[in-house]
């Protein structure tokens, strides 16, 4: 075989190999359930075949401010979801049972589901969820309040707009790197007046999920503005 032909074939093989590696490292999109639940229950969404996870938010003193844990089935449904906000002493533990999530302690029905495991209703709060054709929750309707949710092409939550009476609160996120979605900046506005800014940067695993993050929050509703810094530590197990 001519040496030039050999070189051409070797180059072509190398290109195929690189293309295959690049394809293998392409991050998976976010499922409708993961994206929608993260919107409603305020945690960072994750990609891929997640089996269980925890997200722990710590303040500048190293104290735990918030913690979220969850387990998922191989189909991507949340089997359990538990969240605790130590700053305002609130929280809940939910367990999947047929088409409801039950309170783990009282066994009361907390969340009604649609389809296999998507949000449909919070009966006690009178909140109903609407989904789009792809199964993502795009609107929540409650007593005098509506919330519209936005996502990018990969299902990553880009923010939401809450309207109640004459108040309109909007949170809008911007992502610079489509692989590292949790590196973002966000701006919150109330009736078009800026109320706060958020910036987050993370280290990632090979699924492009965050392992640890630095979170900076600026409260511009205060005079002068107040700055808060947090760290987030994540544990993630996969199928």
XYZ file of N, CA and C in Angstrom, residues 44-200:
471
model
N -30.755 22.134 42.166
C -30.105 22.123 40.860
C -30.458 20.847 40.107
N -30.941 20.956 38.859
C -31.306 19.765 38.081
C -30.061 18.989 37.663
N -30.226 17.671 37.488
C -29.117 16.790 37.142
C -29.404 16.036 35.851
N -28.330 15.657 35.161
C -28.444 14.915 33.906
C -28.203 13.421 34.140
N -28.668 12.621 33.177
C -28.269 11.227 33.124
C -29.013 10.302 34.069
N -28.548 9.031 34.149
C -29.253 7.997 34.927
C -28.958 8.090 36.420
N -29.451 9.140 37.051
C -29.205 9.366 38.484
C -30.003 8.356 39.305
N -29.321 7.715 40.251
C -29.966 6.768 41.154
C -30.355 7.439 42.461
N -29.437 8.191 43.029
C -29.744 8.993 44.215
C -28.774 10.160 44.281
N -29.145 11.184 45.020
C -28.312 12.383 45.095
C -28.588 13.140 46.382
N -27.640 13.993 46.729
C -27.851 14.956 47.803
C -27.200 16.263 47.392
N -27.806 17.371 47.798
C -27.256 18.706 47.573
C -27.308 19.444 48.909
N -26.137 19.878 49.369
C -26.045 20.546 50.669
C -25.501 21.949 50.475
N -26.286 22.935 50.889
C -25.916 24.348 50.786
C -25.378 24.817 52.126
N -24.161 25.377 52.125
C -23.533 25.836 53.363
C -23.203 27.319 53.277
N -23.408 28.025 54.381
C -23.140 29.458 54.400
C -21.655 29.730 54.627
N -21.310 31.001 54.767
C -19.901 31.388 54.897
C -19.268 30.872 56.182
N -20.083 30.540 57.166
C -19.560 29.996 58.413
C -19.388 28.485 58.354
N -19.745 27.890 57.218
C -19.657 26.443 57.091
C -20.844 25.717 57.669
N -21.900 26.466 58.010
C -23.111 25.865 58.574
C -24.057 25.450 57.455
N -24.722 24.321 57.626
C -25.678 23.856 56.630
C -26.910 24.749 56.652
N -27.225 25.341 55.502
C -28.393 26.211 55.383
C -29.572 25.473 54.757
N -29.253 24.520 53.872
C -30.319 23.819 53.163
C -29.773 22.486 52.671
N -30.640 21.482 52.637
C -30.221 20.175 52.145
C -31.375 19.522 51.406
N -31.069 18.954 50.248
C -32.053 18.235 49.436
C -31.493 16.859 49.116
N -32.289 15.815 49.304
C -31.888 14.465 48.926
C -33.014 13.825 48.125
N -32.647 12.915 47.250
C -33.660 12.250 46.446
C -33.173 10.912 45.927
N -34.125 10.015 45.648
C -33.831 8.754 44.979
C -34.744 8.664 43.756
N -34.209 8.074 42.682
C -34.962 7.983 41.435
C -34.966 6.552 40.914
N -36.028 6.203 40.193
C -36.095 4.906 39.530
C -35.271 4.953 38.248
N -35.072 3.816 37.616
C -34.328 3.772 36.358
C -35.063 4.519 35.251
N -36.376 4.680 35.398
C -37.171 5.429 34.412
C -37.083 6.932 34.632
N -36.440 7.359 35.713
C -36.278 8.785 35.981
C -37.348 9.391 36.857
N -38.176 8.556 37.487
C -39.189 9.067 38.409
C -38.580 9.225 39.802
N -38.965 10.259 40.505
C -38.537 10.434 41.883
C -39.298 9.451 42.776
N -38.561 8.531 43.393
C -39.182 7.620 44.358
C -39.340 8.302 45.704
N -38.321 9.072 46.089
C -38.379 9.854 47.322
C -37.743 11.210 47.062
N -38.177 12.201 47.797
C -37.584 13.541 47.729
C -37.748 14.190 49.098
N -36.628 14.638 49.654
C -36.647 15.233 50.987
C -35.869 16.538 50.956
N -36.436 17.580 51.542
C -35.751 18.869 51.559
C -35.970 19.561 52.895
N -34.882 20.198 53.360
C -34.918 20.901 54.640
C -34.234 22.242 54.477
N -34.916 23.292 54.861
C -34.355 24.637 54.869
C -34.156 25.031 56.327
N -32.905 24.966 56.775
C -32.628 25.230 58.181
C -32.702 26.717 58.507
N -32.596 27.583 57.491
C -32.652 29.021 57.737
C -34.050 29.477 58.126
N -35.079 28.829 57.578
C -36.447 29.201 57.973
C -37.199 28.033 58.609
N -36.459 26.973 58.968
C -37.010 25.839 59.705
C -38.224 25.224 58.995
N -38.047 24.962 57.691
C -39.118 24.332 56.926
C -38.566 23.111 56.202
N -39.477 22.261 55.746
C -39.032 21.083 55.011
C -40.149 20.085 54.838
N -39.846 19.028 54.094
C -40.824 17.970 53.851
C -40.090 16.745 53.337
N -40.727 15.586 53.495
C -40.208 14.331 52.959
C -41.341 13.657 52.203
N -41.125 13.412 50.910
C -42.157 12.856 50.045
C -41.783 11.450 49.590
N -42.800 10.584 49.496
C -42.596 9.206 49.058
C -43.621 8.898 47.973
N -43.157 8.327 46.850
C -44.056 7.991 45.741
C -44.948 6.822 46.109
N -46.252 6.987 45.847
C -47.213 5.915 46.068
C -48.291 6.033 45.005
N -48.243 5.136 44.008
C -49.171 5.190 42.872
C -49.073 6.555 42.199
N -50.172 7.276 42.083
C -50.129 8.570 41.397
C -50.134 9.745 42.372
N -49.529 9.546 43.547
C -49.382 10.620 44.534
C -47.999 10.541 45.182
N -47.547 11.688 45.673
C -46.454 11.696 46.641
C -47.079 11.913 48.008
N -46.739 11.025 48.934
C -47.271 11.092 50.284
C -46.250 11.716 51.219
N -46.730 12.365 52.265
C -45.855 12.800 53.338
C -45.308 11.545 54.019
N -43.974 11.446 54.123
C -43.356 10.225 54.630
C -43.778 9.918 56.064
N -44.078 10.950 56.840
C -44.446 10.741 58.245
C -45.940 10.491 58.415
N -46.766 11.386 57.874
C -48.212 11.307 58.093
C -48.944 10.451 57.063
N -48.295 10.158 55.938
C -48.899 9.422 54.819
C -50.036 10.203 54.144
N -50.108 11.503 54.398
C -51.099 12.332 53.724
C -50.676 12.579 52.279
N -51.662 12.727 51.398
C -51.390 12.989 49.987
C -50.985 14.448 49.804
N -49.756 14.666 49.356
C -49.229 16.019 49.205
C -49.219 16.495 47.760
N -48.832 15.589 46.846
C -48.679 15.969 45.436
C -49.392 14.944 44.568
N -50.278 15.429 43.709
C -50.940 14.559 42.743
C -50.136 14.572 41.450
N -50.065 13.407 40.786
C -49.225 13.259 39.610
C -50.045 13.062 38.348
N -49.419 13.382 37.218
C -49.976 13.079 35.906
C -48.966 12.216 35.163
N -49.478 11.379 34.248
C -48.580 10.468 33.562
C -47.966 9.509 34.573
N -46.688 9.150 34.364
C -46.036 8.223 35.281
C -45.587 8.908 36.564
N -45.040 10.128 36.441
C -44.469 10.729 37.648
C -44.233 12.230 37.505
N -45.097 12.924 36.754
C -44.947 14.362 36.587
C -45.949 15.099 37.492
N -45.581 16.315 37.873
C -46.430 17.120 38.740
C -47.768 17.426 38.080
N -48.833 17.290 38.841
C -50.165 17.647 38.347
C -50.852 18.662 39.253
N -50.724 18.464 40.579
C -51.484 19.320 41.498
C -50.917 19.226 42.909
N -50.995 20.358 43.628
C -50.774 20.379 45.079
C -52.148 20.603 45.703
N -52.861 19.551 46.036
C -54.271 19.688 46.464
C -54.486 20.647 47.623
N -53.656 20.571 48.647
C -53.853 21.412 49.831
C -53.647 22.888 49.529
N -52.748 23.179 48.583
C -52.448 24.573 48.243
C -53.319 25.094 47.109
N -54.081 24.211 46.468
C -54.920 24.633 45.351
C -54.117 25.017 44.126
N -52.965 24.372 43.919
C -52.102 24.680 42.781
C -52.224 23.575 41.741
N -52.417 23.975 40.470
C -52.530 23.039 39.359
C -51.425 23.348 38.354
N -50.804 22.284 37.796
C -49.706 22.441 36.851
C -50.145 22.103 35.431
N -49.643 22.877 34.472
C -49.859 22.607 33.053
C -48.537 22.180 32.426
N -48.589 21.202 31.526
C -47.388 20.749 30.838
C -47.494 21.039 29.345
N -46.321 21.102 28.674
C -46.323 21.267 27.217
C -46.297 19.898 26.546
N -46.186 19.872 25.222
C -46.230 18.613 24.478
C -45.046 17.706 24.800
N -43.963 18.281 25.339
C -42.785 17.483 25.686
C -42.822 16.990 27.130
N -43.871 17.349 27.866
C -44.026 16.860 29.230
C -43.451 17.741 30.307
N -42.924 18.922 29.951
C -42.358 19.835 30.937
C -43.452 20.701 31.548
N -43.382 20.929 32.850
C -44.312 21.853 33.493
C -43.981 23.268 33.040
N -44.932 23.925 32.409
C -44.703 25.275 31.889
C -45.524 26.327 32.619
N -46.483 25.903 33.431
C -47.295 26.877 34.161
C -47.843 26.254 35.435
N -47.908 27.063 36.493
C -48.584 26.686 37.728
C -49.650 27.729 38.003
N -50.839 27.262 38.338
C -51.953 28.175 38.589
C -52.504 27.924 39.986
N -52.544 29.008 40.797
C -53.056 28.897 42.157
C -54.042 29.998 42.468
N -54.249 30.256 43.742
C -55.218 31.260 44.181
C -54.692 32.664 43.887
N -55.122 33.242 42.779
C -54.710 34.586 42.415
C -53.273 34.695 41.948
N -52.626 33.559 41.693
C -51.218 33.562 41.303
C -50.983 32.619 40.129
N -50.155 33.040 39.187
C -49.726 32.158 38.103
C -48.198 32.227 38.007
N -47.602 31.107 37.639
C -46.153 31.037 37.438
C -45.896 30.428 36.070
N -45.120 31.103 35.246
C -44.720 30.585 33.939
C -43.244 30.206 33.993
N -42.924 28.974 33.540
C -41.558 28.456 33.580
C -40.959 28.435 32.179
N -39.638 28.686 32.104
C -38.943 28.690 30.813
C -37.792 27.681 30.841
N -37.535 27.062 29.681
C -36.471 26.077 29.539
C -35.705 26.339 28.242
N -34.452 25.846 28.188
C -33.732 25.932 26.926
C -34.005 24.672 26.108
N -33.310 24.525 24.981
C -33.573 23.413 24.066
C -33.251 22.058 24.684
N -32.390 22.017 25.717
C -32.030 20.764 26.371
C -32.833 20.524 27.647
N -33.834 21.368 27.889
C -34.677 21.182 29.056
C -34.155 21.805 30.322
N -33.085 22.608 30.221
C -32.548 23.251 31.422
C -33.427 24.439 31.816
N -33.830 24.543 33.084
C -34.690 25.662 33.514
C -33.961 27.007 33.424
N -34.554 27.939 32.716
C -33.953 29.261 32.523
C -34.605 30.344 33.373
N -35.590 29.954 34.191
C -36.203 30.950 35.054
C -37.717 30.848 35.038
N -38.345 31.801 35.717
C -39.802 31.783 35.814
C -40.316 33.183 36.090
N -41.588 33.382 35.791
C -42.253 34.649 36.057
C -43.493 34.377 36.903
N -43.554 35.016 38.067
C -44.678 34.855 38.976
C -45.504 36.133 38.982
N -46.804 36.001 38.753
C -47.703 37.147 38.741
C -48.770 36.945 39.818
N -48.872 37.907 40.727
C -49.880 37.879 41.780
C -50.420 39.291 41.950
N -51.693 39.466 41.672
C -52.307 40.797 41.695
C -51.501 41.736 40.791
N -50.948 42.809 41.355
C -50.199 43.767 40.542
C -48.687 43.549 40.624
N -48.288 42.450 41.239
C -46.870 42.156 41.383
C -46.415 41.159 40.321
N -45.254 41.434 39.752
C -44.698 40.558 38.727
C -43.221 40.313 39.060
N -42.922 39.119 39.506
C -41.555 38.750 39.878
C -40.981 37.840 38.800
N -39.857 38.239 38.220
C -39.223 37.471 37.151
C -37.803 37.088 37.551
N -37.470 35.829 37.320
C -36.103 35.339 37.501
C -35.630 34.830 36.142
N -34.531 35.391 35.643
C -34.013 35.033 34.327
C -32.556 34.615 34.446
N -32.237 33.410 33.964
C -30.882 32.878 34.043
C -30.212 32.904 32.677
N -28.895 33.053 32.692
C -28.087 33.017 31.476
C -26.957 32.020 31.682
N -26.770 31.122 30.692
C -25.735 30.096 30.753
C -24.725 30.349 29.646
N -23.431 30.358 29.983
C -22.396 30.641 28.993
C -21.930 29.382 28.273
N -21.901 28.228 28.966
C -21.395 26.972 28.414
C -22.510 25.939 28.458
N -22.930 25.440 27.304
C -24.062 24.523 27.258
C -23.773 23.184 27.928
N -22.504 22.838 28.107
C -22.193 21.609 28.829
C -22.249 21.852 30.335
N -21.774 23.009 30.755
C -21.726 23.338 32.177
C -22.885 24.266 32.524
N -24.086 23.678 32.501
C -25.306 24.479 32.664
C -25.408 25.147 34.030
N -24.777 24.524 35.055
C -24.920 25.079 36.404
C -23.942 26.216 36.669
N -23.143 26.572 35.663
C -22.385 27.826 35.711
C -23.296 28.887 35.092
N -23.938 29.673 35.910
C -24.943 30.593 35.383
C -24.933 31.909 36.150
N -25.562 32.893 35.552
C -25.888 34.130 36.243
C -27.398 34.309 36.147
N -27.981 34.896 37.158
C -29.429 35.109 37.173
C -29.740 36.468 37.763
N -30.789 37.063 37.244
C -31.256 38.363 37.724
C -32.726 38.240 38.090
N -33.092 38.735 39.275
C -34.501 38.754 39.672
C -35.001 40.195 39.674
N -36.184 40.390 39.124
C -36.778 41.725 39.072
C -38.209 41.671 39.603
N -38.607 42.736 40.274
C -39.973 42.889 40.758
C -40.560 44.114 40.083
N -41.586 43.886 39.265
C -42.173 44.969 38.468
C -41.082 45.742 37.728
N -40.175 44.979 37.106
C -39.073 45.505 36.278
C -37.974 46.214 37.064
N -38.025 46.176 38.396
C -36.953 46.736 39.210
C -36.065 45.592 39.703
N -34.760 45.704 39.474
C -33.832 44.651 39.868
C -33.801 44.504 41.386
N -34.014 43.264 41.847
C -34.033 42.983 43.280
C -32.812 42.186 43.733
N -32.241 41.403 42.814
C -31.107 40.583 43.211
C -30.393 39.973 42.031
N -29.169 39.537 42.288
C -28.355 38.872 41.275
C -27.716 37.629 41.890
N -27.558 36.607 41.058
C -26.962 35.356 41.497
C -25.909 34.928 40.486
N -24.787 34.432 40.984
C -23.757 33.866 40.123
C -23.295 32.556 40.733
N -23.219 31.508 39.901
C -22.781 30.203 40.390
C -21.742 29.622 39.439
